């Protein structure tokens, strides 16, 4: 790939990453069996959540509505709750959307918009899951913990993705733990020294203590939520993958996930043009997987890590199934639209002015959904390995032939219709 780098403020992390050296790494265990299957593909053997795929097969009622031209609620929404953050991860996609950390942390979704206009309304129309995760740090919103409880009580499965440093260990945080489906800590460094470089923060030990607290509270109270840690893989942090696999086992979390890095087609973070480097990391990633066991899974998202950003579909069909909200309450079909040339024309609505039901039932909402499908060039305008990517793979496969046995085999992740993976509502 040859992408010209621009120099505007949204690309300031490209300059930071240019100055950071790629991590060197060695394979510790070279006697492991081949990571490739019979078809020559890399597939996680520990993915009990089907993280590396999608869960559309368990929402065929929404697929039927889609094929019949009916209007329906999204299955899932990734919801930003603030515009800022307390750390500066070197792979932060939020900086490409105009977020400026402590300055932007003053901007967050208000309680009225979040609780009344959004969650209660979303539950009423049939949204099945919401993840407080995305462009910035959700714990900077003072209404996060109440939102978890209200969302769950409204009939929605709720989860949080966080850097964890500010997670409340008092009663508010405990109440959230009691109502969550899963809690995921974003950490891409396995030591205090590397955390300072990769995340630009001195709070590694604080994070470790917060994870320990949540794991202990879960066990003490026999909670059903899954607690995991996640790293975002880049050439700048590849040597952290095995230390993190070991750390996850030591902390007693349920899983350690290794995911791809999303970057704009303009190469804003400096990784889009390097996606073809990722497959060389396979031996080390497979070593990391070797630390998983029955009670602790190491899940490498092989499909997105190794696909070099390529798409086999020509339209974004997944927009009505999986939405996004940004940190002040505006609703979009994709995080790519939060800032820049698409921001106004592709906004679905604003929770500060409308309930989610009013947004969903408006003609404007469905006109924008159609515009996403028909006017966005997914090969030239969409960022690499977007959140909707796997859903689009499924929808492209079924648009003509329907849900065949071949489609089920390809997209089931080894599960069956009768026995779905964990957290099936988080498509």
XYZ file of C-alpha atoms in Angstrom:
427
model
C 0.000 0.000 0.000
C 1.222 3.499 -0.766
C -0.767 6.056 1.172
C 0.258 9.694 1.272
C 0.443 10.997 4.828
C -1.233 14.318 5.520
C -0.044 16.790 8.143
C -3.204 18.115 9.795
C -3.732 17.853 13.560
C -5.629 14.562 13.289
C -2.424 12.936 12.076
C -0.243 13.986 14.993
C -0.044 10.375 16.229
C 1.475 9.366 12.912
C 4.416 11.569 13.803
C 4.626 10.062 17.301
C 4.574 6.551 15.871
C 7.262 7.397 13.341
C 9.537 8.269 16.262
C 8.709 5.084 18.196
C 10.905 2.151 17.261
C 9.300 -1.129 16.255
C 9.682 -3.660 19.040
C 12.061 -6.520 18.389
C 10.888 -9.964 19.435
C 12.042 -13.557 19.708
C 10.020 -16.762 19.716
C 10.475 -18.493 23.051
C 8.840 -21.823 22.236
C 9.621 -23.073 18.748
C 8.267 -26.591 19.305
C 4.592 -25.686 19.055
C 2.464 -27.336 16.333
C 1.709 -25.351 13.212
C -0.809 -22.529 13.769
C -2.338 -23.094 10.319
C -5.366 -25.305 9.717
C -5.859 -27.714 6.802
C -7.064 -24.858 4.568
C -3.947 -22.826 5.320
C -5.802 -20.308 7.473
C -5.053 -19.002 10.942
C -8.030 -19.595 13.243
C -8.227 -19.172 17.002
C -8.743 -22.474 18.795
C -9.864 -20.741 22.008
C -12.505 -18.312 20.791
C -15.467 -19.344 22.940
C -17.011 -15.917 22.234
C -16.677 -15.944 18.422
C -14.825 -12.624 18.749
C -13.054 -13.126 15.455
C -16.324 -13.362 13.573
C -19.892 -12.194 14.016
C -23.045 -13.481 15.690
C -25.542 -12.618 12.978
C -26.687 -16.238 12.750
C -28.426 -15.813 16.099
C -30.417 -12.790 14.936
C -32.106 -14.108 11.824
C -35.334 -12.319 12.735
C -33.584 -8.999 12.104
C -32.108 -10.396 8.889
C -35.625 -11.339 7.763
C -36.849 -7.789 8.451
C -33.900 -6.442 6.475
C -34.596 -8.660 3.457
C -38.292 -7.745 3.532
C -37.592 -4.018 3.585
C -38.976 -3.523 7.092
C -37.694 -0.998 9.596
C -36.114 -2.540 12.690
C -33.962 -1.671 15.683
C -30.217 -2.326 15.553
C -28.991 -5.434 17.321
C -26.023 -3.673 18.889
C -24.641 -0.167 19.477
C -21.074 0.845 20.323
C -21.519 3.935 22.473
C -18.964 6.589 23.234
C -19.715 8.440 26.469
C -17.058 11.140 26.414
C -14.710 12.844 23.971
C -11.518 12.651 26.022
C -9.173 10.285 27.802
C -6.759 10.173 30.721
C -4.002 8.344 28.804
C -2.578 8.504 25.278
C -2.373 5.093 23.604
C -0.178 5.258 20.510
C -2.838 3.550 18.365
C -5.766 5.743 19.478
C -8.376 6.011 16.727
C -10.090 8.760 18.700
C -7.394 11.242 17.713
C -8.396 10.776 14.086
C -11.890 11.905 15.086
C -10.757 15.186 16.617
C -10.431 14.164 20.268
C -7.793 15.897 22.377
C -7.639 13.973 25.664
C -7.942 16.181 28.774
C -9.359 19.091 26.803
C -12.002 16.858 25.210
C -12.749 15.125 28.529
C -14.906 18.133 29.413
C -17.330 16.945 26.736
C -19.589 13.989 27.538
C -23.170 12.797 27.110
C -25.506 14.453 29.602
C -27.538 12.398 32.045
C -30.875 13.311 30.434
C -29.683 12.362 26.964
C -28.035 9.149 28.182
C -30.587 7.807 30.644
C -33.957 9.085 29.420
C -33.561 9.759 25.706
C -31.210 6.875 24.965
C -31.209 3.806 27.210
C -34.846 3.626 28.266
C -35.924 4.339 24.698
C -33.452 1.881 23.140
C -34.719 -0.878 25.395
C -38.288 -0.074 24.435
C -37.647 -0.461 20.682
C -35.647 -3.683 21.036
C -31.929 -2.856 20.965
C -30.317 -6.035 22.299
C -26.866 -4.910 23.422
C -24.850 -1.750 24.018
C -21.119 -1.512 24.667
C -19.840 1.614 26.386
C -16.705 1.595 24.341
C -15.236 3.452 21.425
C -13.742 6.801 20.649
C -12.725 7.824 24.202
C -12.700 6.735 27.856
C -16.195 5.966 29.259
C -15.220 6.319 32.932
C -14.806 10.059 32.358
C -18.578 10.302 32.134
C -19.983 10.662 35.681
C -23.194 8.880 34.628
C -21.517 5.674 33.394
C -22.388 3.458 36.347
C -26.013 4.547 36.501
C -26.220 3.976 32.755
C -25.097 0.360 33.149
C -27.833 -0.347 35.703
C -30.576 1.505 33.805
C -29.568 -0.105 30.507
C -29.730 -3.604 31.947
C -33.036 -2.878 33.680
C -34.351 -1.651 30.308
C -33.730 -5.092 28.803
C -30.389 -4.399 27.120
C -27.205 -6.431 27.608
C -24.515 -3.938 28.662
C -20.716 -4.026 28.566
C -17.796 -1.665 29.159
C -14.425 -1.300 27.443
C -12.059 0.862 29.480
C -8.416 1.574 30.251
C -9.511 0.850 33.824
C -7.423 3.390 35.672
C -10.416 5.429 36.852
C -12.809 2.522 37.417
C -14.802 3.101 40.617
C -14.187 0.490 43.318
C -16.988 1.899 45.486
C -20.660 1.044 45.419
C -21.285 2.593 41.992
C -18.643 0.397 40.387
C -19.883 -2.644 42.258
C -23.429 -2.053 41.026
C -22.094 -1.857 37.480
C -20.227 -5.146 37.877
C -23.463 -6.762 39.037
C -25.296 -5.655 35.879
C -22.641 -6.084 33.163
C -22.372 -8.905 30.631
C -18.657 -8.281 30.207
C -15.923 -5.853 31.217
C -12.797 -5.478 29.110
C -9.622 -3.653 30.111
C -7.576 -2.161 27.299
C -3.884 -2.759 28.015
C -1.216 -3.265 25.374
C 1.852 -3.312 27.601
C 2.959 -6.000 30.029
C 5.143 -3.899 32.311
C 5.312 -0.458 33.887
C 8.227 0.534 31.641
C 6.499 -0.374 28.386
C 3.163 1.035 29.585
C 4.781 4.459 29.927
C 5.858 4.326 26.281
C 2.875 2.615 24.663
C 0.129 4.347 26.672
C 2.021 7.484 27.765
C 0.939 6.850 31.362
C 2.533 6.050 34.727
C -0.570 4.225 35.958
C 0.256 0.616 35.061
C 0.227 -0.532 38.690
C -3.075 1.262 39.291
C -4.596 -0.602 36.360
C -3.344 -3.958 37.630
C -4.887 -3.311 41.045
C -8.228 -2.330 39.465
C -8.303 -5.546 37.438
C -7.510 -7.581 40.545
C -10.301 -5.830 42.413
C -12.894 -6.576 39.712
C -11.848 -10.222 39.435
C -12.027 -10.638 43.209
C -15.438 -8.949 43.419
C -16.766 -11.157 40.629
C -15.598 -14.324 42.354
C -16.726 -13.273 45.819
C -20.223 -12.476 44.574
C -20.447 -15.310 42.028
C -21.180 -12.894 39.175
C -21.756 -14.163 35.646
C -19.914 -11.415 33.792
C -16.753 -12.158 31.837
C -13.691 -10.029 32.573
C -10.991 -9.741 29.950
C -7.943 -7.783 28.910
C -7.243 -6.654 25.373
C -4.228 -5.481 23.442
C -4.280 -3.615 20.150
C -1.513 -5.137 18.049
C 0.952 -2.900 16.210
C 4.641 -3.217 15.291
C 5.308 -0.884 18.239
C 3.959 -3.286 20.894
C 4.308 -6.781 19.393
C 6.850 -7.875 22.031
C 4.209 -7.346 24.738
C 1.919 -10.142 23.563
C 3.493 -13.024 25.495
C 4.024 -11.007 28.715
C 0.358 -9.960 28.503
C -0.779 -13.544 27.965
C 1.091 -14.476 31.138
C -0.242 -11.430 33.012
C -3.841 -12.284 32.145
C -3.383 -15.768 33.566
C -1.842 -14.346 36.746
C -4.670 -11.839 37.227
C -7.328 -14.515 36.825
C -9.281 -12.844 34.024
C -11.442 -14.946 31.743
C -9.646 -14.093 28.536
C -6.913 -12.130 26.812
C -7.837 -10.822 23.363
C -5.343 -9.690 20.736
C -6.944 -7.503 18.099
C -5.927 -5.596 14.994
C -5.271 -1.878 14.828
C -7.834 0.196 12.915
C -6.429 3.098 10.908
C -7.840 5.499 8.351
C -7.199 5.046 4.649
C -5.177 8.281 4.886
C -2.766 6.403 7.216
C -3.437 8.802 10.094
C -1.770 6.578 12.696
C 0.927 5.224 10.398
C -0.326 1.625 10.416
C -2.709 1.378 7.455
C 0.202 1.118 5.040
C 1.799 -1.566 7.218
C -1.087 -4.028 7.489
C 0.763 -6.474 5.258
C 3.453 -6.746 7.974
C 1.143 -8.432 10.423
C 1.310 -12.044 9.309
C 4.996 -12.218 10.266
C 3.826 -11.889 13.866
C 1.994 -15.238 13.654
C 4.623 -17.410 15.420
C 4.726 -15.116 18.456
C 0.955 -14.824 18.582
C 0.666 -18.593 18.474
C 3.092 -18.801 21.384
C 0.839 -16.405 23.300
C -2.119 -18.700 22.589
C -0.246 -21.560 24.237
C -0.802 -19.935 27.637
C -4.570 -20.387 27.367
C -6.383 -23.225 29.099
C -9.909 -24.326 30.041
C -10.489 -21.432 32.448
C -8.505 -18.772 30.598
C -8.701 -18.144 26.875
C -6.128 -16.386 24.713
C -8.062 -15.217 21.663
C -6.150 -13.885 18.674
C -8.404 -12.218 16.104
C -6.578 -13.868 13.231
C -8.985 -12.884 10.460
C -8.644 -9.156 10.906
C -4.965 -9.290 11.846
C -4.027 -11.095 8.645
C -6.463 -9.757 6.023
C -4.340 -6.665 5.214
C -7.443 -4.481 5.304
C -9.044 -6.094 2.245
C -12.818 -6.330 1.815
C -14.716 -8.951 -0.184
C -17.972 -6.945 -0.114
C -18.776 -3.830 -2.111
C -21.405 -2.185 0.114
C -21.880 -1.532 3.806
C -25.019 -3.580 4.401
C -24.430 -3.792 8.137
C -25.286 -0.189 8.984
C -28.836 -0.835 10.308
C -27.666 -3.789 12.436
C -24.816 -2.122 14.301
C -24.750 1.588 15.173
C -22.424 3.993 16.936
C -22.948 6.988 19.198
C -20.187 9.513 19.763
C -19.208 11.075 23.060
C -21.741 13.896 23.173
C -24.817 11.941 22.087
C -24.897 12.140 18.303
C -25.853 8.921 16.492
C -24.133 7.512 13.389
C -23.865 4.256 11.501
C -20.060 4.316 11.765
C -17.339 5.931 13.856
C -15.766 7.165 10.639
C -18.533 9.769 10.418
C -17.892 11.388 13.822
C -15.633 14.071 12.441
C -14.782 15.574 9.080
C -16.483 15.624 5.706
C -19.135 13.012 6.601
C -20.148 14.426 9.987
C -23.232 16.423 8.997
C -24.512 14.448 6.028
C -24.361 11.049 7.731
C -25.657 11.908 11.189
C -28.686 9.777 12.075
C -29.851 11.937 14.959
C -28.951 13.658 18.221
C -29.921 12.204 21.605
C -29.759 15.661 23.143
C -32.787 16.608 21.050
C -34.599 13.322 20.349
C -35.277 9.977 21.970
C -33.678 6.967 20.338
C -37.115 5.779 19.261
C -37.814 9.103 17.525
C -34.492 8.844 15.693
C -35.092 5.227 14.666
C -38.622 5.848 13.391
C -37.738 8.941 11.339
C -37.500 8.932 7.560
C -34.192 10.772 7.912
C -32.638 7.795 9.741
C -33.506 5.331 6.990
C -32.514 7.760 4.226
C -29.038 7.986 5.760
C -28.862 4.187 6.102
C -29.627 3.932 2.373
C -27.019 6.587 1.620
C -24.371 4.630 3.508
C -25.185 1.557 1.460
C -25.305 3.271 -1.924
C -22.888 6.206 -1.759
C -19.959 5.132 0.436
C -17.093 3.417 -1.399
C -16.024 0.822 1.154
C -12.765 0.172 -0.699
C -11.589 3.784 -0.772
C -13.265 5.636 2.095
C -13.745 3.225 5.025
C -11.071 2.636 7.638
C -9.402 -0.759 7.822
C -11.224 -3.560 9.626
C -14.110 -1.479 10.892
C -16.373 -2.768 13.630
C -19.045 -3.693 11.050
C -16.600 -5.594 8.814
C -17.487 -9.137 9.869
C -21.236 -8.422 9.845
C -20.805 -7.138 6.306
C -19.038 -10.345 5.327
C -22.048 -12.321 6.546
C -24.638 -10.049 4.921
C -22.788 -10.108 1.602
C -22.731 -13.894 1.681
C -26.476 -14.224 2.344
C -27.816 -11.382 0.172
C -28.473 -13.670 -2.818
C -28.380 -17.268 -1.602
C -29.729 -16.919 1.920
C -28.485 -18.793 4.996
C -27.079 -21.973 3.469
C -25.114 -24.725 5.188
C -21.972 -23.172 3.708
C -22.809 -19.806 5.258
C -23.449 -21.452 8.631
C -20.121 -23.283 8.490
C -18.265 -20.118 7.514
C -19.808 -17.775 10.085
C -20.727 -19.981 13.058
C -17.254 -20.132 14.565
C -17.836 -23.820 15.208
C -21.030 -23.208 17.187
C -24.544 -24.269 16.238
C -27.799 -22.349 15.945
C -29.070 -24.159 19.051
C -25.862 -23.608 21.030
C -24.596 -20.051 20.415
C -21.328 -18.546 21.662
C -21.260 -16.459 24.812
C -22.753 -12.970 24.601
C -24.605 -13.638 21.370
C -26.249 -10.190 21.426
C -22.867 -8.495 21.002
C -22.700 -9.099 17.261
